[in-house]
PDB file of C-alpha atoms in Angstrom:
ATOM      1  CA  UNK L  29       0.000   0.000   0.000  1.00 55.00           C
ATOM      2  CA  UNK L  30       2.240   2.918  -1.486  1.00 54.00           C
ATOM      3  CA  UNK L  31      -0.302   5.529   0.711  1.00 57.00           C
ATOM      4  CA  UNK L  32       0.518   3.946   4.019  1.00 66.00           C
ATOM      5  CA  UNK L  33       3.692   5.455   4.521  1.00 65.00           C
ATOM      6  CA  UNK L  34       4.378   9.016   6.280  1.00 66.00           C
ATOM      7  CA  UNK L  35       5.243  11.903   5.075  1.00 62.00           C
ATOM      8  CA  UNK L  36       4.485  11.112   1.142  1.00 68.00           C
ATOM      9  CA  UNK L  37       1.514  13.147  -0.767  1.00 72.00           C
ATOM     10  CA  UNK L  38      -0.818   9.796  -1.577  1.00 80.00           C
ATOM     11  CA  UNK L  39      -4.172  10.698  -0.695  1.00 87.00           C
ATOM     12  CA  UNK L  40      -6.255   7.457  -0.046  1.00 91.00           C
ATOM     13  CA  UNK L  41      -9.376   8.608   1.727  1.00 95.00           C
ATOM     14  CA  UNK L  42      -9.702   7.934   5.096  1.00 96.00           C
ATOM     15  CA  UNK L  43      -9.643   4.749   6.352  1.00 96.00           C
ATOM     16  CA  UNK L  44     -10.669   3.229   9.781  1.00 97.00           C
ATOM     17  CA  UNK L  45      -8.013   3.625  12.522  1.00 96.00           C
ATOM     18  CA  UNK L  46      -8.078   1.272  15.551  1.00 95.00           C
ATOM     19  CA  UNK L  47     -10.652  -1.491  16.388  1.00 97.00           C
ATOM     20  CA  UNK L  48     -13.488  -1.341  13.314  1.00 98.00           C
ATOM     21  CA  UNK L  49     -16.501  -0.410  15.089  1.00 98.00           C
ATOM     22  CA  UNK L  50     -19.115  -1.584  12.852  1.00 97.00           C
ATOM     23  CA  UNK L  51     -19.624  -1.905   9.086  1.00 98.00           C
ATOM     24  CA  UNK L  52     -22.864  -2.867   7.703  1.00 96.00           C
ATOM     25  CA  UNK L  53     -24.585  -2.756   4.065  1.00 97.00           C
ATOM     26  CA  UNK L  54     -26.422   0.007   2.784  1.00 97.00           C
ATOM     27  CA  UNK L  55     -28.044   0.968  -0.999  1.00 95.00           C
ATOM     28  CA  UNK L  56     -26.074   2.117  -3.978  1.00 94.00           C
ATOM     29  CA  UNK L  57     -28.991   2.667  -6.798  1.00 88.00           C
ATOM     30  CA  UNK L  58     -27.936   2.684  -9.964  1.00 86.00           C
ATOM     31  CA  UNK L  59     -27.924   6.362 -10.329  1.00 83.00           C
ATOM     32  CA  UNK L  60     -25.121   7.299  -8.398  1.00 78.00           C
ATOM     33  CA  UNK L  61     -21.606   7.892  -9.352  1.00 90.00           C
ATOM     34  CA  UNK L  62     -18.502   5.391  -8.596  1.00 95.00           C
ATOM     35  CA  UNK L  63     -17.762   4.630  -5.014  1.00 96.00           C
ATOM     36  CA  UNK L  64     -14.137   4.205  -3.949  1.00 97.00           C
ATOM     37  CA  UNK L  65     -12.754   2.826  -0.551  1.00 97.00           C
ATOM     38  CA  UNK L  66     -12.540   5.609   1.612  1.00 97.00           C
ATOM     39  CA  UNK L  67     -14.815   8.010   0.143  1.00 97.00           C
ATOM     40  CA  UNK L  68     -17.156   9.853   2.619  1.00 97.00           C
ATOM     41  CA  UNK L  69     -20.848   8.808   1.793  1.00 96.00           C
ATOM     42  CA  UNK L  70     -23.652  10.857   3.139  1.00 94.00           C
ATOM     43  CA  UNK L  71     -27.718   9.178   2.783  1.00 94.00           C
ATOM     44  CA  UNK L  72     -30.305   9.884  -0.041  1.00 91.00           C
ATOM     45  CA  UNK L  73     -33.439  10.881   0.012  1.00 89.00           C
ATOM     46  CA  UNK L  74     -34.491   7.796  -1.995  1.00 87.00           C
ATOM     47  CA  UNK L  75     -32.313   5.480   0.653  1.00 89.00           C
ATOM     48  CA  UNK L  76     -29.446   5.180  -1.238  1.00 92.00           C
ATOM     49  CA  UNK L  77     -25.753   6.252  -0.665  1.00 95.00           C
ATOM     50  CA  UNK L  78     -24.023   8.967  -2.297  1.00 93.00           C
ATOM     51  CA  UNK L  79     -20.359  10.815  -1.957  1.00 94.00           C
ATOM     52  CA  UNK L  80     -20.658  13.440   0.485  1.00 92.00           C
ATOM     53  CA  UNK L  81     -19.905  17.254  -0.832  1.00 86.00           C
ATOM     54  CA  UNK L  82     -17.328  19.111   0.817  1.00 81.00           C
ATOM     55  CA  UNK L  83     -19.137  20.388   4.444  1.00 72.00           C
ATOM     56  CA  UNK L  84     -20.750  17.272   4.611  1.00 77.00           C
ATOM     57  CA  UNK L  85     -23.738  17.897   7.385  1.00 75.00           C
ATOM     58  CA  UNK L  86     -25.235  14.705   7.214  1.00 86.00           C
ATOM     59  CA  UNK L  87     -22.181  12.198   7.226  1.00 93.00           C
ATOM     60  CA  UNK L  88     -23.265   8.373   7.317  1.00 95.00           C
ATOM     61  CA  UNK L  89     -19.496   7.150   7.183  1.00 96.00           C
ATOM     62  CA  UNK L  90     -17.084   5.946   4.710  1.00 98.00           C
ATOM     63  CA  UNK L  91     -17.096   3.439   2.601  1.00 98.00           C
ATOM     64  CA  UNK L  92     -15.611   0.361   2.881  1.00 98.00           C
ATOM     65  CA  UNK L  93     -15.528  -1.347  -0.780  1.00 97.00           C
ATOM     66  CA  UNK L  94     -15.619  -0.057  -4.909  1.00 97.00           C
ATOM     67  CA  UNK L  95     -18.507   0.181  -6.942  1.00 95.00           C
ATOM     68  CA  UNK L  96     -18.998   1.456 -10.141  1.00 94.00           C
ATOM     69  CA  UNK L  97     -20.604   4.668 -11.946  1.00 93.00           C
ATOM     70  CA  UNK L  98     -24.374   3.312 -12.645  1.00 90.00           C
ATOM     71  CA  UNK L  99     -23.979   0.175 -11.085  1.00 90.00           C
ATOM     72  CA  UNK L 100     -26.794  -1.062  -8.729  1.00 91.00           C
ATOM     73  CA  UNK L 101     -25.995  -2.785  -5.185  1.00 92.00           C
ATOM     74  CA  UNK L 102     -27.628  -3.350  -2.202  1.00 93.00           C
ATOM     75  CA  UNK L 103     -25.122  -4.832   0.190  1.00 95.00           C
ATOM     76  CA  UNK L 104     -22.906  -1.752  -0.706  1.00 97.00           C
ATOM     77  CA  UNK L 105     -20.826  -1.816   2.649  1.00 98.00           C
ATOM     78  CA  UNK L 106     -20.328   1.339   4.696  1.00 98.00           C
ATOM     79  CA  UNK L 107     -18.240   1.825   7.739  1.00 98.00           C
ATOM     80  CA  UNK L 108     -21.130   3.718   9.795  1.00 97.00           C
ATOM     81  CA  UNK L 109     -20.868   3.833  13.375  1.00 97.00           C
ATOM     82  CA  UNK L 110     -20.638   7.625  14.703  1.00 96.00           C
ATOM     83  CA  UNK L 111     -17.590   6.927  16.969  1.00 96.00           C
ATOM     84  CA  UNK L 112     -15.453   5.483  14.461  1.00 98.00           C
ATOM     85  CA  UNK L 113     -12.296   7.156  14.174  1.00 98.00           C
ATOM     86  CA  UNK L 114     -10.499   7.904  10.578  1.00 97.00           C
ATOM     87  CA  UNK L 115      -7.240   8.487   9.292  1.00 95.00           C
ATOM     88  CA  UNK L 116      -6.526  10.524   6.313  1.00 94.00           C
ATOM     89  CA  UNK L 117      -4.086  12.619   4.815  1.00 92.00           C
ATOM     90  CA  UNK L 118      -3.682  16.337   4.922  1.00 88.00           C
ATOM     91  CA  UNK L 119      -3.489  18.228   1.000  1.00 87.00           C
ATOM     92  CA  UNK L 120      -0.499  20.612   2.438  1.00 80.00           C
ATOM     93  CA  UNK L 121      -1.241  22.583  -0.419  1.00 80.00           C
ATOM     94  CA  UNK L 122      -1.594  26.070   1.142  1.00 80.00           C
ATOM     95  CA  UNK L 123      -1.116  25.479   4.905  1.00 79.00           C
ATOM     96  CA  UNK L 124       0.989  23.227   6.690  1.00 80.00           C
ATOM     97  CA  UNK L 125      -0.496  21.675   9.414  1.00 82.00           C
ATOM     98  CA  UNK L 126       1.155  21.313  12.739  1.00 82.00           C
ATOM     99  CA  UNK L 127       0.464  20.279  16.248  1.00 85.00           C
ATOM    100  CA  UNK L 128      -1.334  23.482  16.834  1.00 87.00           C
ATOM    101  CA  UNK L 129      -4.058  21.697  14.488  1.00 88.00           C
ATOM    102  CA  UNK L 130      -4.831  19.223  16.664  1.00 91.00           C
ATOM    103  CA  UNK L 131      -8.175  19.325  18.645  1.00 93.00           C
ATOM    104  CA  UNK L 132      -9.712  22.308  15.591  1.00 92.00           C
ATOM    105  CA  UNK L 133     -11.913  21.444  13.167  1.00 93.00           C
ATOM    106  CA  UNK L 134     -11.481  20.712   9.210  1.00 92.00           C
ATOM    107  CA  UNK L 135     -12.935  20.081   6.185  1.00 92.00           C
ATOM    108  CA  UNK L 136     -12.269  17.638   3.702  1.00 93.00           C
ATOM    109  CA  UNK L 137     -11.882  17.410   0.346  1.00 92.00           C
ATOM    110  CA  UNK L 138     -13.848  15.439  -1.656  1.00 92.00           C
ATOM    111  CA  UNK L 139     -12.296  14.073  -5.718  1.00 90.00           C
ATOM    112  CA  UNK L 140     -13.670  11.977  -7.466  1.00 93.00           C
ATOM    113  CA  UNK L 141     -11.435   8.304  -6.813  1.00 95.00           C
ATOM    114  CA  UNK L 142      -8.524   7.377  -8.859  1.00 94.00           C
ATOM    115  CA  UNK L 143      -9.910   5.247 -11.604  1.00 93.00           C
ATOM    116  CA  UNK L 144      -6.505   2.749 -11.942  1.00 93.00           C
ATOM    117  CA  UNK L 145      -6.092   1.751  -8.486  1.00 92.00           C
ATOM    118  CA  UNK L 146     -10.056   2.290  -7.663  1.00 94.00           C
ATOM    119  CA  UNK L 147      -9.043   4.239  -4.437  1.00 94.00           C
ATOM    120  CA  UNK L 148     -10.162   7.047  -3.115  1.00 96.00           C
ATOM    121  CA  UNK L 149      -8.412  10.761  -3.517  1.00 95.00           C
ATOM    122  CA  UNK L 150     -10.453  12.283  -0.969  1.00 95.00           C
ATOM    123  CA  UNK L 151      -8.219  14.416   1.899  1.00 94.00           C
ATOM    124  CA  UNK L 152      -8.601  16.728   4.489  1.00 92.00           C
ATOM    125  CA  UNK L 153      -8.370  20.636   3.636  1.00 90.00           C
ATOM    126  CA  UNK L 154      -5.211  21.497   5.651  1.00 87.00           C
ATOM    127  CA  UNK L 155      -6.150  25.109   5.042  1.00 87.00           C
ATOM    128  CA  UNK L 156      -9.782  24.837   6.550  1.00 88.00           C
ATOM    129  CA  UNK L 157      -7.981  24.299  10.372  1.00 83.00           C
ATOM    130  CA  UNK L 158     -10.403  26.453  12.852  1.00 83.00           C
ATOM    131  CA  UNK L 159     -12.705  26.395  15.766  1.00 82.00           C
ATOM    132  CA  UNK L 160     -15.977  27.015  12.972  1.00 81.00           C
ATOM    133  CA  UNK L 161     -18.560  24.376  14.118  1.00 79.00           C
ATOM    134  CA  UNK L 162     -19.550  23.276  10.516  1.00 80.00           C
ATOM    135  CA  UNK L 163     -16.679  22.033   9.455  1.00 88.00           C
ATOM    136  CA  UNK L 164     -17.179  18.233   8.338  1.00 89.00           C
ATOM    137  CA  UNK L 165     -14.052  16.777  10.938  1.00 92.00           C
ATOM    138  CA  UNK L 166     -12.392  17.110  14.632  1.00 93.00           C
ATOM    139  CA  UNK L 167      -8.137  16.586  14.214  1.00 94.00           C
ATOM    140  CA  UNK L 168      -7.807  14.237  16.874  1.00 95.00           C
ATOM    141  CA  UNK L 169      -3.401  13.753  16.533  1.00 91.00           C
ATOM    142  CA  UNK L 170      -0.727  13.083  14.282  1.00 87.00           C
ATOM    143  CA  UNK L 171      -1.168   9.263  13.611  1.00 83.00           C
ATOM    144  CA  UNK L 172       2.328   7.489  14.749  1.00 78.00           C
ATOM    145  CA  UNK L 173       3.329   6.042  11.407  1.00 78.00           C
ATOM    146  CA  UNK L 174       4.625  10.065  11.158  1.00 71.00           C
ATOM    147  CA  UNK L 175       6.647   9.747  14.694  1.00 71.00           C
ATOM    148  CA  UNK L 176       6.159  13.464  16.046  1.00 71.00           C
ATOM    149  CA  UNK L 177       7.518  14.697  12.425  1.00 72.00           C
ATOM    150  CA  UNK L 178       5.027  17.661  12.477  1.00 68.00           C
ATOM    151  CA  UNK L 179       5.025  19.630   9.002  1.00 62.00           C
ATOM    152  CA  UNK L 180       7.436  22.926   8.595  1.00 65.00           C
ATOM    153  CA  UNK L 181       5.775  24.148   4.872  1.00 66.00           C
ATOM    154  CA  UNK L 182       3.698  23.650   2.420  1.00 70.00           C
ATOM    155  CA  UNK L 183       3.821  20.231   0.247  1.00 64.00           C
ATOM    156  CA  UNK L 184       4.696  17.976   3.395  1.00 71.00           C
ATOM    157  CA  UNK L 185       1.614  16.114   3.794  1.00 80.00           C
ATOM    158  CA  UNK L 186       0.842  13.661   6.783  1.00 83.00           C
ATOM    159  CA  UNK L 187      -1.668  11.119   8.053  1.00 87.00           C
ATOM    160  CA  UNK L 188      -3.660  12.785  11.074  1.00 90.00           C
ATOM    161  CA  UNK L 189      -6.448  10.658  12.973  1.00 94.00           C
ATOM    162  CA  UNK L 190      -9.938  12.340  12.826  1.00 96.00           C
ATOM    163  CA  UNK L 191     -13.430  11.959  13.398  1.00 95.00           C
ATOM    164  CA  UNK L 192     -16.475  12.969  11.611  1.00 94.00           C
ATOM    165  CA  UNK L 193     -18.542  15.956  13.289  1.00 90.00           C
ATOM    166  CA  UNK L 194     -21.872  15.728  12.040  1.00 86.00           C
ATOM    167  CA  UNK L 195     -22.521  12.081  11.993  1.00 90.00           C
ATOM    168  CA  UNK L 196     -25.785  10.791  10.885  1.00 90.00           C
ATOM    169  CA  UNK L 197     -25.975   8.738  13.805  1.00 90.00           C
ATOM    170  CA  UNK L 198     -24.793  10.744  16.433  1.00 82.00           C
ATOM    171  CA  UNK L 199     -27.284  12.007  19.038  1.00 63.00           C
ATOM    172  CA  UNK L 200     -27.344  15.759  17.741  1.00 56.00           C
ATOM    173  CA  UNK L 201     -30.100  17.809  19.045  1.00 46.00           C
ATOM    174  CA  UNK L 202     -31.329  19.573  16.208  1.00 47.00           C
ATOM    175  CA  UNK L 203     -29.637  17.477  13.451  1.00 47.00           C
ATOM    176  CA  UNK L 204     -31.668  17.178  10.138  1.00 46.00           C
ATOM    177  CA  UNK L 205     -32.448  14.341   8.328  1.00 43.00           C
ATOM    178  CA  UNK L 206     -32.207  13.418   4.684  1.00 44.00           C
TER     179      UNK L 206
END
């Protein structure tokens, strides 16, 4: 796995970090787009799964297998449950992001997937780092394959563990449905 290394820029979606706390099958209809392994999906109206925009609000969780453009499925599997923690890499495009990051808020960006190794491309927004409250992730630490080899510019991406704010299945007062 050429993206499971530190400190190279291979964005691979995020992917579940410690114990997998629960993955389960959802709906793909036929009308959505292609689905790569660590994309962020959020719910359709008509039950299905789609790739979440960037600012997700209504995250259901990431998925866990490919499927292709106009392709029907319903045991599409989803990693889903609202504690599960992620890691992902950073786009160090603008901002580098350093321990100061940790604990703020961030959004992600979401690409469509690399169609030769069917991964995903999607990464966090290393630029986005704040307290704002709508932002789709919480930086939760630098994950250890980096060491504590925090970056010092631009174009040094790492892996950073995260979780997803606005969870579909987290206990939100107010939270909207589909």
């Amino acid at each position: 796995m050429p993206w499971n290394r530190p400190a190279t820029d291979t964005p691979f979606g995020f992917r579940p970090y410690g114990p997998v706390l629960r993955v389960r099958p959802y709906l793909k209809d036929a009308s959505a787009a292609a689905i790569y392994p660590g994309d962020v999906l959020i719910p359709e109206a008509d039950g299905g799964v789609a790739v979440a925009g960037v600012s997700a609000t209504n995250t259901l969780g990431v998925a866990a297998e490919y499927s292709a453009a106009s392709t029907a499925k319903n045991d599409f599997m989803v990693y889903d449950h609202p504690d599960q923690l992620f890691y992902v890499q950073d786009d160090g495009d603008t901002t580098a992001m350093s321990e100061t990051e940790i604990f703020l808020n961030v959004d992600m960006i979401t690409t469509t997937g690399d169609t030769a190794t069917f991964q995903s491309l999607h990464e966090i927004d290393s630029s986005s780092a704040a307290t704002t409250v709508g932002l789709a992730c919480k930086v939760l630490g630098l994950h250890e394959m980096e060491g504590r080899s925090f970056a010092t510019t631009t174009g040094q991406q790492r892996k950073w563990i995260v979780q997803f704010n606005a969870h579909l299945y987290r206990d939100v007062v107010g939270q909207t449905g589909v």
